[in-house]
CSV table of C-alpha atoms and ligand atoms in Angstrom, one decimal:
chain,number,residue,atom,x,y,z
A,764,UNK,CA,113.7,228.2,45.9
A,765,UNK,CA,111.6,226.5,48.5
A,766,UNK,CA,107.7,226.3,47.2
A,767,UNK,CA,108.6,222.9,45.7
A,768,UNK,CA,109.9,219.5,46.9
A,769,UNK,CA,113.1,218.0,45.9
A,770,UNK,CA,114.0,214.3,45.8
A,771,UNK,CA,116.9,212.9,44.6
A,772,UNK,CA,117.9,209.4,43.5
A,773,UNK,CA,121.6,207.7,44.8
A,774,UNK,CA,123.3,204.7,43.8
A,775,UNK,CA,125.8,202.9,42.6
A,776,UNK,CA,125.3,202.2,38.7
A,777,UNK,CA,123.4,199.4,38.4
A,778,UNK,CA,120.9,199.6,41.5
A,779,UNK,CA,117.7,200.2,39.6
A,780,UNK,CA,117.3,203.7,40.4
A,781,UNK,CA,116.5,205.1,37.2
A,782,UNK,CA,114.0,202.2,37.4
A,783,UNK,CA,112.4,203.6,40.4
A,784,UNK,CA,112.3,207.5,40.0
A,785,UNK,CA,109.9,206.5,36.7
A,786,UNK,CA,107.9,204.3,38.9
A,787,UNK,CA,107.6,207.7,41.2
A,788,UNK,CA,107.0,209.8,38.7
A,789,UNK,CA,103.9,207.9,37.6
A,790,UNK,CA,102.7,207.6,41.3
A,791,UNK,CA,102.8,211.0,41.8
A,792,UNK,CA,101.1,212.2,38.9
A,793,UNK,CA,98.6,209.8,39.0
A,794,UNK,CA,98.2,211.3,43.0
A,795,UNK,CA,97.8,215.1,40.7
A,796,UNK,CA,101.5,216.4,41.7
A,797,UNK,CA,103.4,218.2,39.0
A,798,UNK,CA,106.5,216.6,38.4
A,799,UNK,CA,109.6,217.7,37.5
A,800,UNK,CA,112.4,214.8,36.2
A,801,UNK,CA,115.7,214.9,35.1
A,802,UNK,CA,119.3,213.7,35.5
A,803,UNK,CA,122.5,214.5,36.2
A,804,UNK,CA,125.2,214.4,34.6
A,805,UNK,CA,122.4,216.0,31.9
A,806,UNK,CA,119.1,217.2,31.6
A,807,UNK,CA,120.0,220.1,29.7
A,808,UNK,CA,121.4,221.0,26.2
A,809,UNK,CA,124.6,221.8,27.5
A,810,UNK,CA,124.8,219.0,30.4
A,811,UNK,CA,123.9,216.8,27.6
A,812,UNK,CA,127.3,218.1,26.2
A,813,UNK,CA,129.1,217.5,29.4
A,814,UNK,CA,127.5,213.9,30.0
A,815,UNK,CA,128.8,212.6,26.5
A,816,UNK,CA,132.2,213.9,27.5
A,817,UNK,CA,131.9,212.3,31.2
A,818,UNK,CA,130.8,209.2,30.5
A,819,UNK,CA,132.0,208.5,26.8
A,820,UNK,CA,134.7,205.3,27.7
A,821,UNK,CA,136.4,207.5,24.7
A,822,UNK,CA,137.3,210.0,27.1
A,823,UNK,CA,140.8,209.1,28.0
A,824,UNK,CA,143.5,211.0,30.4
A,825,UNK,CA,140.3,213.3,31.9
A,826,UNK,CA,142.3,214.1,35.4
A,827,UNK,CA,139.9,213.5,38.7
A,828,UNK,CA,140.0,217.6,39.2
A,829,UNK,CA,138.7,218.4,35.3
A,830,UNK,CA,136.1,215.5,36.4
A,831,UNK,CA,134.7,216.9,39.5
A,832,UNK,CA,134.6,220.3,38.0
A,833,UNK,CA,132.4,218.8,34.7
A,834,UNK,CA,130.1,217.6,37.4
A,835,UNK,CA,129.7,221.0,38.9
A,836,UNK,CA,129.1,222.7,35.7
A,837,UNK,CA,126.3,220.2,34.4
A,838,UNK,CA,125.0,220.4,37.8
A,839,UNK,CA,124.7,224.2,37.9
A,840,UNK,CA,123.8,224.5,34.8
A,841,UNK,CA,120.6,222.4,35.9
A,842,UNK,CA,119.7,224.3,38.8
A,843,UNK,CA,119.4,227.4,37.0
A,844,UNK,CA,117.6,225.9,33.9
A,845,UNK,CA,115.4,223.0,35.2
A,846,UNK,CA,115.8,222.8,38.8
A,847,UNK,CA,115.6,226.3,40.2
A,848,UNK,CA,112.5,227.3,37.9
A,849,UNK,CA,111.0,223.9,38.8
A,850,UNK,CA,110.9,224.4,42.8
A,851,UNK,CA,109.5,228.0,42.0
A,852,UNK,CA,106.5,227.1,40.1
A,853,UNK,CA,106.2,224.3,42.9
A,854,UNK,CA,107.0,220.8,41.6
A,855,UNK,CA,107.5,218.3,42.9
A,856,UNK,CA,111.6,218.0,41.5
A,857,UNK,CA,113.0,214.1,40.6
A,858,UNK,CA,117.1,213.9,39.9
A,859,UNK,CA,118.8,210.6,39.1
A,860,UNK,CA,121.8,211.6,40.8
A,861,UNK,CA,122.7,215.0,42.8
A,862,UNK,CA,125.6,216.3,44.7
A,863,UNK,CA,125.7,212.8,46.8
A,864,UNK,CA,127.0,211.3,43.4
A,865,UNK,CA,129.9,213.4,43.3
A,866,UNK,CA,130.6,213.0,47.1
A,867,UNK,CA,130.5,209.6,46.5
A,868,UNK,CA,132.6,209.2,42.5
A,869,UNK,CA,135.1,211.9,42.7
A,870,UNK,CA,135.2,212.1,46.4
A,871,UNK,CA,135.3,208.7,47.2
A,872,UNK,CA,135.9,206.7,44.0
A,873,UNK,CA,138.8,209.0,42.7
A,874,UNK,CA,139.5,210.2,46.6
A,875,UNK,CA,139.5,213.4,46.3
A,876,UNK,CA,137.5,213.6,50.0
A,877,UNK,CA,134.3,215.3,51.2
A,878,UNK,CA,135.5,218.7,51.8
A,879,UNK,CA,136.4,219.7,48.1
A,880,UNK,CA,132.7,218.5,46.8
A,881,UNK,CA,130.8,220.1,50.1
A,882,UNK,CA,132.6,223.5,49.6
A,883,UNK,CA,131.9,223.8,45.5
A,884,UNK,CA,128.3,222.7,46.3
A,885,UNK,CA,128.2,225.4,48.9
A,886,UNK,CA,129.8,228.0,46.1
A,887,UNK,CA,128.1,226.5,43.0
A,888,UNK,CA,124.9,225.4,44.0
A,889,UNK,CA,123.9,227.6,46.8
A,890,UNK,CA,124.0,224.5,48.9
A,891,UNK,CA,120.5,223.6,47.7
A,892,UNK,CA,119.9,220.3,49.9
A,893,UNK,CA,117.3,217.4,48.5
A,894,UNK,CA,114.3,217.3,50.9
A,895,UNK,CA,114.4,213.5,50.6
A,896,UNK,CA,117.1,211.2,49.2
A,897,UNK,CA,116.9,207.7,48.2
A,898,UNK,CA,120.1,205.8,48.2
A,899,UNK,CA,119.2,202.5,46.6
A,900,UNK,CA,122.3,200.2,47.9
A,901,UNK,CA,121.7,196.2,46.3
A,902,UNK,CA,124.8,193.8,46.3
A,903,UNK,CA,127.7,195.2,45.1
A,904,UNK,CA,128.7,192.7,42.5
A,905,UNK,CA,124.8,192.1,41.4
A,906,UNK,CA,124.6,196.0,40.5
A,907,UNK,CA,127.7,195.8,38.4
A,908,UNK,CA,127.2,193.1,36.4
A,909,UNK,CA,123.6,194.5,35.9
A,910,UNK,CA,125.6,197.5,34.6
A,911,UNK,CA,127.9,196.1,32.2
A,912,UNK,CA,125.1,194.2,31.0
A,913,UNK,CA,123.4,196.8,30.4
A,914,UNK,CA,126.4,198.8,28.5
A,915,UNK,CA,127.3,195.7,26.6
A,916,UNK,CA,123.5,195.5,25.0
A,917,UNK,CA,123.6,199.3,24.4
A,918,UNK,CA,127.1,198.8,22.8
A,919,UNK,CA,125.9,196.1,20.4
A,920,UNK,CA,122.5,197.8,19.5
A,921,UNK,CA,124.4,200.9,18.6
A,922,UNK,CA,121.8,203.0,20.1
A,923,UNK,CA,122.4,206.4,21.4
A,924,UNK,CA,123.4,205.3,24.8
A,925,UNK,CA,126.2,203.5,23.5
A,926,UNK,CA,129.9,204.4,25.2
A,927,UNK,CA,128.2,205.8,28.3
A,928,UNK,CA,130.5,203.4,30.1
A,929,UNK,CA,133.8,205.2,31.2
A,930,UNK,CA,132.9,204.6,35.4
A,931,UNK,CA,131.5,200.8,34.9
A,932,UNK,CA,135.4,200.0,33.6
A,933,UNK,CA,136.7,201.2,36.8
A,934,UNK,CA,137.6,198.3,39.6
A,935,UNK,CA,136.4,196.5,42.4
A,936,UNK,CA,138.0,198.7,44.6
A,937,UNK,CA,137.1,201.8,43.0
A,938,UNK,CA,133.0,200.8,43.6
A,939,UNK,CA,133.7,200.0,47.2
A,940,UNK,CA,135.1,203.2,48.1
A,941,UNK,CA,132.0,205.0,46.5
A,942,UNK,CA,129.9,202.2,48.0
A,943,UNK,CA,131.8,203.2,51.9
A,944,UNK,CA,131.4,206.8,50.9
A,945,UNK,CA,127.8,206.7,50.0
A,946,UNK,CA,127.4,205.1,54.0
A,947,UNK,CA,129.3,208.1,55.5
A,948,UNK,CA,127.4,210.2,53.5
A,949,UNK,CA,124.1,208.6,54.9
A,950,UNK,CA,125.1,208.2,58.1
A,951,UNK,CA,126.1,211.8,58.6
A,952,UNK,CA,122.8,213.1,57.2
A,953,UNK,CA,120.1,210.5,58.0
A,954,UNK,CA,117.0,213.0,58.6
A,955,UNK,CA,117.7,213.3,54.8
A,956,UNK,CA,118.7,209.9,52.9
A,957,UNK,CA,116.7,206.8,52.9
A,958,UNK,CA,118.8,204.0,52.5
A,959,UNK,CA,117.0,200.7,50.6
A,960,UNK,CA,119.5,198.0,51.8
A,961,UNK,CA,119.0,194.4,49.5
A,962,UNK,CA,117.9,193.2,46.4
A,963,UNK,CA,113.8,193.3,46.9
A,964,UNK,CA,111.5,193.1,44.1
A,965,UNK,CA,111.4,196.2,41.6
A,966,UNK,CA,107.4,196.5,43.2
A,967,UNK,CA,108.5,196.3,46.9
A,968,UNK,CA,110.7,198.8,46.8
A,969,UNK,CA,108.6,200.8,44.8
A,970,UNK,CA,106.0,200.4,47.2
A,971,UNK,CA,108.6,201.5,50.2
A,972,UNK,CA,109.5,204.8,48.0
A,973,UNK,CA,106.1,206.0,47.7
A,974,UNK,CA,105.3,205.1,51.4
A,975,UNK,CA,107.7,207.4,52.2
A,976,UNK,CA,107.2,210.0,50.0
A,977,UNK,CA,103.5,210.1,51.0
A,978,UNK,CA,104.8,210.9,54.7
A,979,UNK,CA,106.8,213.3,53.9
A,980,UNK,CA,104.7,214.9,51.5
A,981,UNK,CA,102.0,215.0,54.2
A,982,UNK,CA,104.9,216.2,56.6
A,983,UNK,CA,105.5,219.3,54.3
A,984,UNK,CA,101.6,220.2,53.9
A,985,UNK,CA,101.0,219.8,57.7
A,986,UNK,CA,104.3,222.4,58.7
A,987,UNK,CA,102.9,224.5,55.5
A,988,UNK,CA,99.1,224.9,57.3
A,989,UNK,CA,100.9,225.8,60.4
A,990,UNK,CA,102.5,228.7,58.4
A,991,UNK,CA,101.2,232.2,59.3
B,1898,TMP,P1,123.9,207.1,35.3
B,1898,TMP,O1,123.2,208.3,34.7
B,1898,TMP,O2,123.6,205.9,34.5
B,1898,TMP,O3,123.6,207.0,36.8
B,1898,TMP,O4,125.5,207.3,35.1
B,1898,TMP,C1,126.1,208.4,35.5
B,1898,TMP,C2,127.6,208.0,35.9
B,1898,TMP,O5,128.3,209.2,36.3
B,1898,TMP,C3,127.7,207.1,37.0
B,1898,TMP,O6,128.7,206.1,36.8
B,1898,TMP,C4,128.1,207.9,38.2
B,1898,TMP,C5,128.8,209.1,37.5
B,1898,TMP,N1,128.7,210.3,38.3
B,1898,TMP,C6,129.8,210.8,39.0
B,1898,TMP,O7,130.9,210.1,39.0
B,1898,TMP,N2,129.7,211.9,39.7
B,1898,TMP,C7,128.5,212.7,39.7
B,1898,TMP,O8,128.5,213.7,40.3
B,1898,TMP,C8,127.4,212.2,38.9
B,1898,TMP,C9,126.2,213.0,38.9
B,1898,TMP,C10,127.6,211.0,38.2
């Protein structure tokens, strides 16, 4: 499952990342790459399923354990329709959100710890790693009320987005536990996530994401050529 390269997108809700991936889809097709994007929780008929039932504010009494184990299910579900195939053929793979997420939500947010979310990915996703992760980390209270914003407008218009809003009700405290564990998480595996720190212009930081997707892109075809 290694011909291709996988990128994933981090954040806390709010921090422009769906924003960004788009922007790094278009770069890279317009550079000839094939491009594989999708989402998670989603991306596929039946993650679709689980996303509505994850993030519908609808959803009431879901205990943290029936939580984490949705995300695993959407997210294997992915690998073997989207993901997997994808890295075969070769792509170039872009997921808003990955295994990070859930390290971060249920491991953090709903503290259930690191070790339960590393050991199912381990079991359940064949501990497929991200080549390159992008944790897009703006001011805490700026990327929330971006994201309620965003759920209130989607709420009024009715349109199909509407009651994706169960993790934006959560509190203050809830966001700055994923917020600390999304630092662990980078600090412990820094040859991997690139952390964008600030609230810079959509364009600079789109700039600084394909900068260093360029180098590592390069990186990958250099270590290929040097392959017997
Ligand atoms: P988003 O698609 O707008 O980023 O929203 C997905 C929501 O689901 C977001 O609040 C984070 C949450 N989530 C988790 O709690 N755990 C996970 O593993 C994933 C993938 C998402």
């Amino acid at each position: 499952m290694s011909r291709g390269f996988f990128i994933t997108f981090e954040g806390l809700d709010g921090s422009g990342k769906s924003t960004q991936l788009a922007g790094l889809k278009a770069w890279l097709e317009a550079r000839g790459e094939s491009v594989t994007a999708t989402r998670q929780p989603g991306g596929t008929h039946i993650g679709d399923g689980i996303r509505g039932l994850l993030l519908d504010s609808r959803t009431h009494d879901l205990s943290p354990l029936a939580e984490l184990g949705l995300m695993f299910a959407d997210r294997a579900q992915s690998i073997a329709e989207v993901i997997g195939p994808a890295l075969e053929r070769g792509d170039v793979v872009l997921c808003d959100r990955f295994t990070d997420s859930t390290e971060a939500y249920q491991g953090g947010g709903r503290q259930l710890g690191s070790r339960i979310v590393l050991d199912l990915h381990a079991r359940l996703c064949g501990g497929l790693q991200p080549d390159l992760t992008f944790l897009l980390l703006p001011n805490l209270q700026r990327a929330l009320q971006r994201a309620r914003r965003r759920n209130a407008r989607s709420d009024a218009e009715g349109s199909p987005g509407a009651n994706e809003n169960r993790f934006e009700r959560e509190d203050q405290a809830f966001y700055r536990r994923v917020l600390n564990k999304y630092r662990e998480i980078a600090a412990r595996e820094s040859g991997r996530v690139a952390v964008i720190e600030g609230d810079g212009s959509i364009d600079e930081v789109r700039e600084q994401i394909a900068k260093l997707t360029e180098k590592r892109l390069r990186l990958r075809a250099s270590h290929e050529k040097g392959r017997p």
